[in-house]
PDB file of C-alpha atoms in Angstrom:
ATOM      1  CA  UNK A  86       0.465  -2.990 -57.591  1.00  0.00           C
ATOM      2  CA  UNK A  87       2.284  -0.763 -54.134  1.00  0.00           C
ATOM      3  CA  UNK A  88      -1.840  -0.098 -53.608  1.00  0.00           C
ATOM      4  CA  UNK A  89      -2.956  -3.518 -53.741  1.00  0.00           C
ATOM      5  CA  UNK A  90       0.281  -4.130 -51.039  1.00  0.00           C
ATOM      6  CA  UNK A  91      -0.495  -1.750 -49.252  1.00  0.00           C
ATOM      7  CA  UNK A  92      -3.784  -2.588 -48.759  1.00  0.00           C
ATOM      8  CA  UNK A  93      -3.068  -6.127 -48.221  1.00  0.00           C
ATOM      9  CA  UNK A  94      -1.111  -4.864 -45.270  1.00  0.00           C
ATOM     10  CA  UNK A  95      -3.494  -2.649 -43.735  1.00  0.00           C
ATOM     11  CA  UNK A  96      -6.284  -5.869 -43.763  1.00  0.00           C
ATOM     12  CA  UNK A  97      -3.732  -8.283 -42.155  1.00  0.00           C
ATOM     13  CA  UNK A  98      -2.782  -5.007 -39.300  1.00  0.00           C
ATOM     14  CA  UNK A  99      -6.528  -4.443 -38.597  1.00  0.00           C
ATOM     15  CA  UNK A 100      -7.333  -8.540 -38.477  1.00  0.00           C
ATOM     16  CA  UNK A 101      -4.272  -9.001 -35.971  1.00  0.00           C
ATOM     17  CA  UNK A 102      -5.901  -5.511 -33.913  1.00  0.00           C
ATOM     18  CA  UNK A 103      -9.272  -7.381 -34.356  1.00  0.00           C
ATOM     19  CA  UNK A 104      -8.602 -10.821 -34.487  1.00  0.00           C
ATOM     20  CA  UNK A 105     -10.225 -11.544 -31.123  1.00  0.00           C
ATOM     21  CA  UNK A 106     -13.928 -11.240 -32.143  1.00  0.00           C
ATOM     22  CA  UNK A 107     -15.708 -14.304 -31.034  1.00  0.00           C
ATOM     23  CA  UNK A 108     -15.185 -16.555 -27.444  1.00  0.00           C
ATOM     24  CA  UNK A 109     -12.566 -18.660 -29.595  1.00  0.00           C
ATOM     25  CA  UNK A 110     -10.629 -15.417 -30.488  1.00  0.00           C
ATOM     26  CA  UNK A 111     -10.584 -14.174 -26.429  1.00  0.00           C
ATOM     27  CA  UNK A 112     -10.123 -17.715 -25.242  1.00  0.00           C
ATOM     28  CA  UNK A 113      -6.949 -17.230 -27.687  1.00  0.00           C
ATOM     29  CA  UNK A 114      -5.715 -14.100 -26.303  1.00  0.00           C
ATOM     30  CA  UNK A 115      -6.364 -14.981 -22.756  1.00  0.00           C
ATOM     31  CA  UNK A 116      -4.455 -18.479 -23.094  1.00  0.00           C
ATOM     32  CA  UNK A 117      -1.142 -15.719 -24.879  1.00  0.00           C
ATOM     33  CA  UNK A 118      -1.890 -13.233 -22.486  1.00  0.00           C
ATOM     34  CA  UNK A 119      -2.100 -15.506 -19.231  1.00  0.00           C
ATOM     35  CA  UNK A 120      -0.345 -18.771 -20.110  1.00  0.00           C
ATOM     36  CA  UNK A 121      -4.003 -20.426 -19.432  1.00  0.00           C
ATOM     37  CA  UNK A 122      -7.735 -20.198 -19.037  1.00  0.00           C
ATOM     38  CA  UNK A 123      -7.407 -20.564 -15.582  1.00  0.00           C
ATOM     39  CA  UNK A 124      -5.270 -17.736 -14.744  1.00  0.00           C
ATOM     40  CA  UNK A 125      -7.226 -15.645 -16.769  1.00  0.00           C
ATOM     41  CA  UNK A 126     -10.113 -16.274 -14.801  1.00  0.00           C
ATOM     42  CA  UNK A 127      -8.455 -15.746 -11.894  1.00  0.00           C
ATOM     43  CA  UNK A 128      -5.786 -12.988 -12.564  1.00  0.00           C
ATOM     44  CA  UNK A 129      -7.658 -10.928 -14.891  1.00  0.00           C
ATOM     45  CA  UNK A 130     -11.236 -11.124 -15.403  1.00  0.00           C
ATOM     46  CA  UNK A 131     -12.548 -12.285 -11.411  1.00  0.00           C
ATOM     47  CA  UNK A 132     -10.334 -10.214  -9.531  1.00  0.00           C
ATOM     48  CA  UNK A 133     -13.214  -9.943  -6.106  1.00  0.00           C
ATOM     49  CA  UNK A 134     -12.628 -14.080  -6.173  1.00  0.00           C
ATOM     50  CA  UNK A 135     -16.357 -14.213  -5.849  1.00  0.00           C
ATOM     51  CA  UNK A 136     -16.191 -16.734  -8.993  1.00  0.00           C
ATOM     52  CA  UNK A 137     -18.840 -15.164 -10.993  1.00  0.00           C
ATOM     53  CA  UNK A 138     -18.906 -11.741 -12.969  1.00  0.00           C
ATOM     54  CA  UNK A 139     -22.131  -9.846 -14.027  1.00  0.00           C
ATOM     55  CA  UNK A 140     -22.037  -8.293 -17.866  1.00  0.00           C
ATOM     56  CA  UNK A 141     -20.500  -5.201 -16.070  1.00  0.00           C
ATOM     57  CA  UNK A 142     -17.991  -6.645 -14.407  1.00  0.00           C
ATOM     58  CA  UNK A 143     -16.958  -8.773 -17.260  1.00  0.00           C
ATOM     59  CA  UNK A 144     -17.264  -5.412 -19.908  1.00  0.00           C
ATOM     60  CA  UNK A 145     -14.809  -3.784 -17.110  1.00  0.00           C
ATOM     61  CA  UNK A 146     -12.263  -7.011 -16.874  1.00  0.00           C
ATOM     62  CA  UNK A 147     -12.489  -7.295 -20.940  1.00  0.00           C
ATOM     63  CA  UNK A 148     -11.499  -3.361 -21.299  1.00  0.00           C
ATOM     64  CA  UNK A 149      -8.856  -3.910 -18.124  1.00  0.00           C
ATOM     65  CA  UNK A 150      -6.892  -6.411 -20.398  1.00  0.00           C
ATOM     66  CA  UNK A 151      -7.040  -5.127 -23.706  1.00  0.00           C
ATOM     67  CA  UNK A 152      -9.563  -7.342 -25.251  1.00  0.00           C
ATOM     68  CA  UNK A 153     -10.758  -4.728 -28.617  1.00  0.00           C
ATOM     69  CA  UNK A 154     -13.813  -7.238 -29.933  1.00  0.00           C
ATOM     70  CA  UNK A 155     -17.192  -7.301 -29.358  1.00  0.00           C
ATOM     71  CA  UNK A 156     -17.659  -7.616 -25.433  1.00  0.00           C
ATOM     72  CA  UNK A 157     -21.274  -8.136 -26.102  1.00  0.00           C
ATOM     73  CA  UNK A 158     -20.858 -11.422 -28.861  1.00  0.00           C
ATOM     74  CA  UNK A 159     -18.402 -13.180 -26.025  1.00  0.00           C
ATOM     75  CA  UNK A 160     -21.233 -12.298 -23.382  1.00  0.00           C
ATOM     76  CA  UNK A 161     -23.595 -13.937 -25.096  1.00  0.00           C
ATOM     77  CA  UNK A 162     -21.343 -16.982 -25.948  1.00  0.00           C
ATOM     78  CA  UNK A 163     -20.658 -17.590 -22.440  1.00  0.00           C
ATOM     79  CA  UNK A 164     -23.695 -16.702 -21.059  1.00  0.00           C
ATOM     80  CA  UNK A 165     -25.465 -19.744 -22.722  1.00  0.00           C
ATOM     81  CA  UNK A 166     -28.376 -20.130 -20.244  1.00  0.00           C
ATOM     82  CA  UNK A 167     -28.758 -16.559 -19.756  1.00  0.00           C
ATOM     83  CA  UNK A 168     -28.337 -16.128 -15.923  1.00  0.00           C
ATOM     84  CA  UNK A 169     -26.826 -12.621 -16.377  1.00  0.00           C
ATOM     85  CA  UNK A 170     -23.421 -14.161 -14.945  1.00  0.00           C
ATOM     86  CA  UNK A 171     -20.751 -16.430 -16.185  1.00  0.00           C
ATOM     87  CA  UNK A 172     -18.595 -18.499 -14.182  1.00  0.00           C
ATOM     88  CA  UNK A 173     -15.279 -20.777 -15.018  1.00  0.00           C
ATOM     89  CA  UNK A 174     -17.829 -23.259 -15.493  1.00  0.00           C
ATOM     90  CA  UNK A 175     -18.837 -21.949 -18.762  1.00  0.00           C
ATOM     91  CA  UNK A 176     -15.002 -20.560 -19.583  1.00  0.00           C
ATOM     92  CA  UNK A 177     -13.239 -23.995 -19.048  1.00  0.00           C
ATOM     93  CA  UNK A 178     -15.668 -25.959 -17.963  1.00  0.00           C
ATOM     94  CA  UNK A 179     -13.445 -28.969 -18.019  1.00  0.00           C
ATOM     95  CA  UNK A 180     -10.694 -27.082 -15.758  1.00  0.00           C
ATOM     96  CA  UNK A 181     -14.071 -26.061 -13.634  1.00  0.00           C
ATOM     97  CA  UNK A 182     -14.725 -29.581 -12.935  1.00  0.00           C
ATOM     98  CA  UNK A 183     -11.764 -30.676 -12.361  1.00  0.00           C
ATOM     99  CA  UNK A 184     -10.648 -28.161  -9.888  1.00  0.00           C
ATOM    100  CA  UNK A 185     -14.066 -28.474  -7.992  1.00  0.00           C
ATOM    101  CA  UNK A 186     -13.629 -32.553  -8.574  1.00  0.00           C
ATOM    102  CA  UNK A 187     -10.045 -32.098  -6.231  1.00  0.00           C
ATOM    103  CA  UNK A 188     -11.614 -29.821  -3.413  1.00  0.00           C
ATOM    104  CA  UNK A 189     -14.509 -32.296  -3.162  1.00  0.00           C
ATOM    105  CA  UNK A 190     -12.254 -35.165  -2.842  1.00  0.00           C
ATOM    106  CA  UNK A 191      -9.945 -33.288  -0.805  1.00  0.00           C
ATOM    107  CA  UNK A 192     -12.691 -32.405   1.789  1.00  0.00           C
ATOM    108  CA  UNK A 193     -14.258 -35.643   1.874  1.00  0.00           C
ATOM    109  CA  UNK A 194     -11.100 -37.561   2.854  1.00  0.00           C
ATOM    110  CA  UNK A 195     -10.111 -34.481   5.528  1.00  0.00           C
ATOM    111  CA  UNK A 196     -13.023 -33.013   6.968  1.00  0.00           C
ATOM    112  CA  UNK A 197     -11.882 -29.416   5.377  1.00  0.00           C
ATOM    113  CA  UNK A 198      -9.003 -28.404   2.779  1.00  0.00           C
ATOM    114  CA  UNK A 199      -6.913 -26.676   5.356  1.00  0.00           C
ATOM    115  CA  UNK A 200      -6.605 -29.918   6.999  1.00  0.00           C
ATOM    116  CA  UNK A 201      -6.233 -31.273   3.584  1.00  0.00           C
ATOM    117  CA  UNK A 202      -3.246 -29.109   2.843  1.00  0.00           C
ATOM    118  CA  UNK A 203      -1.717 -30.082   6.041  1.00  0.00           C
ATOM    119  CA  UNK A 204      -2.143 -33.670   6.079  1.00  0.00           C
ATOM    120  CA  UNK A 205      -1.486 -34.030   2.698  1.00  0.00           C
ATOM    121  CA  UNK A 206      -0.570 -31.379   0.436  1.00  0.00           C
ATOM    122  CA  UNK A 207       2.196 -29.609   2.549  1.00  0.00           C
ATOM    123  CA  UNK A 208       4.125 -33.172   3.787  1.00  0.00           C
ATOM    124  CA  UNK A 209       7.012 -31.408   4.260  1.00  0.00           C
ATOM    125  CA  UNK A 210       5.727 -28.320   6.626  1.00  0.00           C
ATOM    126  CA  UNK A 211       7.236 -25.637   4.376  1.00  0.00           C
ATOM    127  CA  UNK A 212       4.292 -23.818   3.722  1.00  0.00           C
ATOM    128  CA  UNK A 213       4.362 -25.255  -0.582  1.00  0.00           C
ATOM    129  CA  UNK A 214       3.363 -28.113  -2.214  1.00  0.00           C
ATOM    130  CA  UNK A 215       5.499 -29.538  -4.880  1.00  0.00           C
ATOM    131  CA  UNK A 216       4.498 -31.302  -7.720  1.00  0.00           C
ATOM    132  CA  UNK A 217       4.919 -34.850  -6.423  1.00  0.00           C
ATOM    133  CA  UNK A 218       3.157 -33.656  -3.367  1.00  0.00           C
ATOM    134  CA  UNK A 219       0.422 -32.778  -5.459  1.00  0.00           C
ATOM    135  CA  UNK A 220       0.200 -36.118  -7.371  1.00  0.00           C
ATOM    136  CA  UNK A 221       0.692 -37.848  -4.273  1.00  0.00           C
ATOM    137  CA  UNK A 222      -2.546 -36.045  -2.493  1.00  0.00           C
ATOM    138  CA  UNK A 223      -4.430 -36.647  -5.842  1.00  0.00           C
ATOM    139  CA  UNK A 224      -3.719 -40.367  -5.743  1.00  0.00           C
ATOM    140  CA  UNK A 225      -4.407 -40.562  -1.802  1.00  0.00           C
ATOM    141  CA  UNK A 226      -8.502 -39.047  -2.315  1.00  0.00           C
ATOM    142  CA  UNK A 227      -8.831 -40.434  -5.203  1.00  0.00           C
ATOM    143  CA  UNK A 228      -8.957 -37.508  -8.055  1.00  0.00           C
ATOM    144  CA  UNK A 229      -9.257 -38.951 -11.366  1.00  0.00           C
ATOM    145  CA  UNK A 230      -7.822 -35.647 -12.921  1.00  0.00           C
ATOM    146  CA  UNK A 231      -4.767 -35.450 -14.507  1.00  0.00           C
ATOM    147  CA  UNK A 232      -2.535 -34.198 -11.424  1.00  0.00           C
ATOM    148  CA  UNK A 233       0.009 -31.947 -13.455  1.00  0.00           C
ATOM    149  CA  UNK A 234      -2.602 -30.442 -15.298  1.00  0.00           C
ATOM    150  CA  UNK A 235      -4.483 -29.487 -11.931  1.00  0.00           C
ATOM    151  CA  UNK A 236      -1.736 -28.570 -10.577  1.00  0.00           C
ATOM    152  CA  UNK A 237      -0.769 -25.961 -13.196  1.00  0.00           C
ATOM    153  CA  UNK A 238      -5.007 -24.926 -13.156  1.00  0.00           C
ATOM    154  CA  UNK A 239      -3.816 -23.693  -9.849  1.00  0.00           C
ATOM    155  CA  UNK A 240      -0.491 -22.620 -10.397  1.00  0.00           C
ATOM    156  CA  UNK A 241      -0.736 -18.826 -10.560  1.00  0.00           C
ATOM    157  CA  UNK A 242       2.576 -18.204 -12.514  1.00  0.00           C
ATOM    158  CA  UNK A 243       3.564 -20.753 -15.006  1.00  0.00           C
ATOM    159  CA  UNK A 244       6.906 -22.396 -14.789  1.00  0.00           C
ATOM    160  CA  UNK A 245       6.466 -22.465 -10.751  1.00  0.00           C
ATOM    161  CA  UNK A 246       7.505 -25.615  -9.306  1.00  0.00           C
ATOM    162  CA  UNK A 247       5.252 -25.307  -5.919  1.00  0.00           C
ATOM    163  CA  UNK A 248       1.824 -23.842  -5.163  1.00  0.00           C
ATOM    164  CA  UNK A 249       1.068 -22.174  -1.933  1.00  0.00           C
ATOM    165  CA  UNK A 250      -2.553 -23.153   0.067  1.00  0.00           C
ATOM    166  CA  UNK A 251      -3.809 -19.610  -1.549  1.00  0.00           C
ATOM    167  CA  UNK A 252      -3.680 -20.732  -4.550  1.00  0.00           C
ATOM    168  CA  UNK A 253      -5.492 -23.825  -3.904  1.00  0.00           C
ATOM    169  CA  UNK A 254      -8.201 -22.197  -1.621  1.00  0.00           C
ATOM    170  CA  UNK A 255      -7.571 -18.678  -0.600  1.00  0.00           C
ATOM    171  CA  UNK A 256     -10.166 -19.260   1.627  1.00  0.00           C
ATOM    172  CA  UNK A 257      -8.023 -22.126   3.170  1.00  0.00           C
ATOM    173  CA  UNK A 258      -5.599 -19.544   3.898  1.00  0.00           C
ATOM    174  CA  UNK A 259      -7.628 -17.086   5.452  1.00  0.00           C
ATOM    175  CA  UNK A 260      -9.498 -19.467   7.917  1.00  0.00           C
ATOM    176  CA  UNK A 261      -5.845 -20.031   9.096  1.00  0.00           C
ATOM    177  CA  UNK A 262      -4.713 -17.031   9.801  1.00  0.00           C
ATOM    178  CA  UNK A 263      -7.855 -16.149  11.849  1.00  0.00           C
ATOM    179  CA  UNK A 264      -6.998 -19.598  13.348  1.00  0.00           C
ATOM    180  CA  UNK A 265     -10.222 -20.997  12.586  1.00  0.00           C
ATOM    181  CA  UNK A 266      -8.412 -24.618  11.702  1.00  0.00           C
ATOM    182  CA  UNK A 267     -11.694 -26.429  11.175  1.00  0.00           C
ATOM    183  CA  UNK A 268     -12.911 -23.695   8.806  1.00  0.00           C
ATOM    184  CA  UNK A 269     -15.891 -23.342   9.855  1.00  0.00           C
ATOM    185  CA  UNK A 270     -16.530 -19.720   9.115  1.00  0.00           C
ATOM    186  CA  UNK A 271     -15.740 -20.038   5.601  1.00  0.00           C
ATOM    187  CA  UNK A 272     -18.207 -20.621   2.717  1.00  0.00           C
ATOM    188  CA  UNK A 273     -17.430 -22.765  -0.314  1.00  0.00           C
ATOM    189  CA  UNK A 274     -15.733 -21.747  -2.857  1.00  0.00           C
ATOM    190  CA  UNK A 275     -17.192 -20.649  -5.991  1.00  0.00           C
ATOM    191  CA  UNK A 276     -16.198 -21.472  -9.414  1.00  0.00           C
ATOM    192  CA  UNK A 277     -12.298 -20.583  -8.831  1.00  0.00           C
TER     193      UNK A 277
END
């Protein structure tokens, strides 16, 4: 009978250690490990921001973060129509669209996020957007996403209350800094 325990044990230990074997299972651990897909995306697996990753990138970013199961079986999950790189899109493609949704609308109604952020986003001139910013701007171009769900997409810590134009658009926050306000040297951005 102490065998059969023990071995009991030692299959519910090594299905814990490799639990994570299929895109469900590292969806799993990336929503414990990050507090969303999102994050993931952004905080551990495309850290260059480029918004794609190649197989070797993503083998590196899967190692980087612990992930133990079969790097190749998730690859191939993801990598559905076999371009040899995976995006949010095929992560969350529902947080993909409705990210990209927001920066279309966003740039439509302003001519350019940055202008965007400062017409809209940031009323108050504090350098943050709030939460009721955030729904406000959403309601004012239109955005038929769910506004507090966006705004935690973009949110890079959960539980913060404001987001900061870099973690909208880093790009938005570069282009100001090198005072290009019209943001014309900056190309789109990809799949964050």
């Amino acid at each position: 009978k102490r065998m059969r325990e023990i071995e009991e044990q030692r299959k519910k230990i090594t299905a814990r250690k490799f639990g994570a074997q299929g895109l469900d299972g590292f969806k799993a651990m990336l929503m414990h490990r990050y507090g969303s897909i999102v994050r993931a995306w952004r905080f551990g697996l495309d850290l260059d921001g480029s918004g794609k990753l190649s197989f070797m990138e993503f083998s590196a970013a899967c190692r980087a973060i612990g992930f133990s199961g079969s790097v190749m079986k998730v690859w191939k999950e993801m990598d559905s129509d076999g371009s040899g790189y995976v995006s949010l899109n095929e992560l969350a493609p529902d947080a993909h669209n409705a990210m990209s949704e927001f920066r279309e609308k966003v740039v439509a109604k302003y001519g350019n996020m940055l202008a965007g952020w400062k017409q809209s986003m940031d009323r108050s001139g504090q350098q943050r957007c709030t939460l009721r910013d955030f729904e406000k701007c959403c309601v004012d171009v239109g955005c038929r996403s769910n506004a507090r769900q966006l705004f935690d997409f973009f949110c890079p810590e959960k539980g913060k209350q404001w987001l900061q134009m870099e973690d909208i658009d880093p790009a938005m926050a570069a282009a100001l800094w090198r005072g290009d306000e019209s943001m014309v040297t900056v190309l789109p951005v990809l799949g964050a």
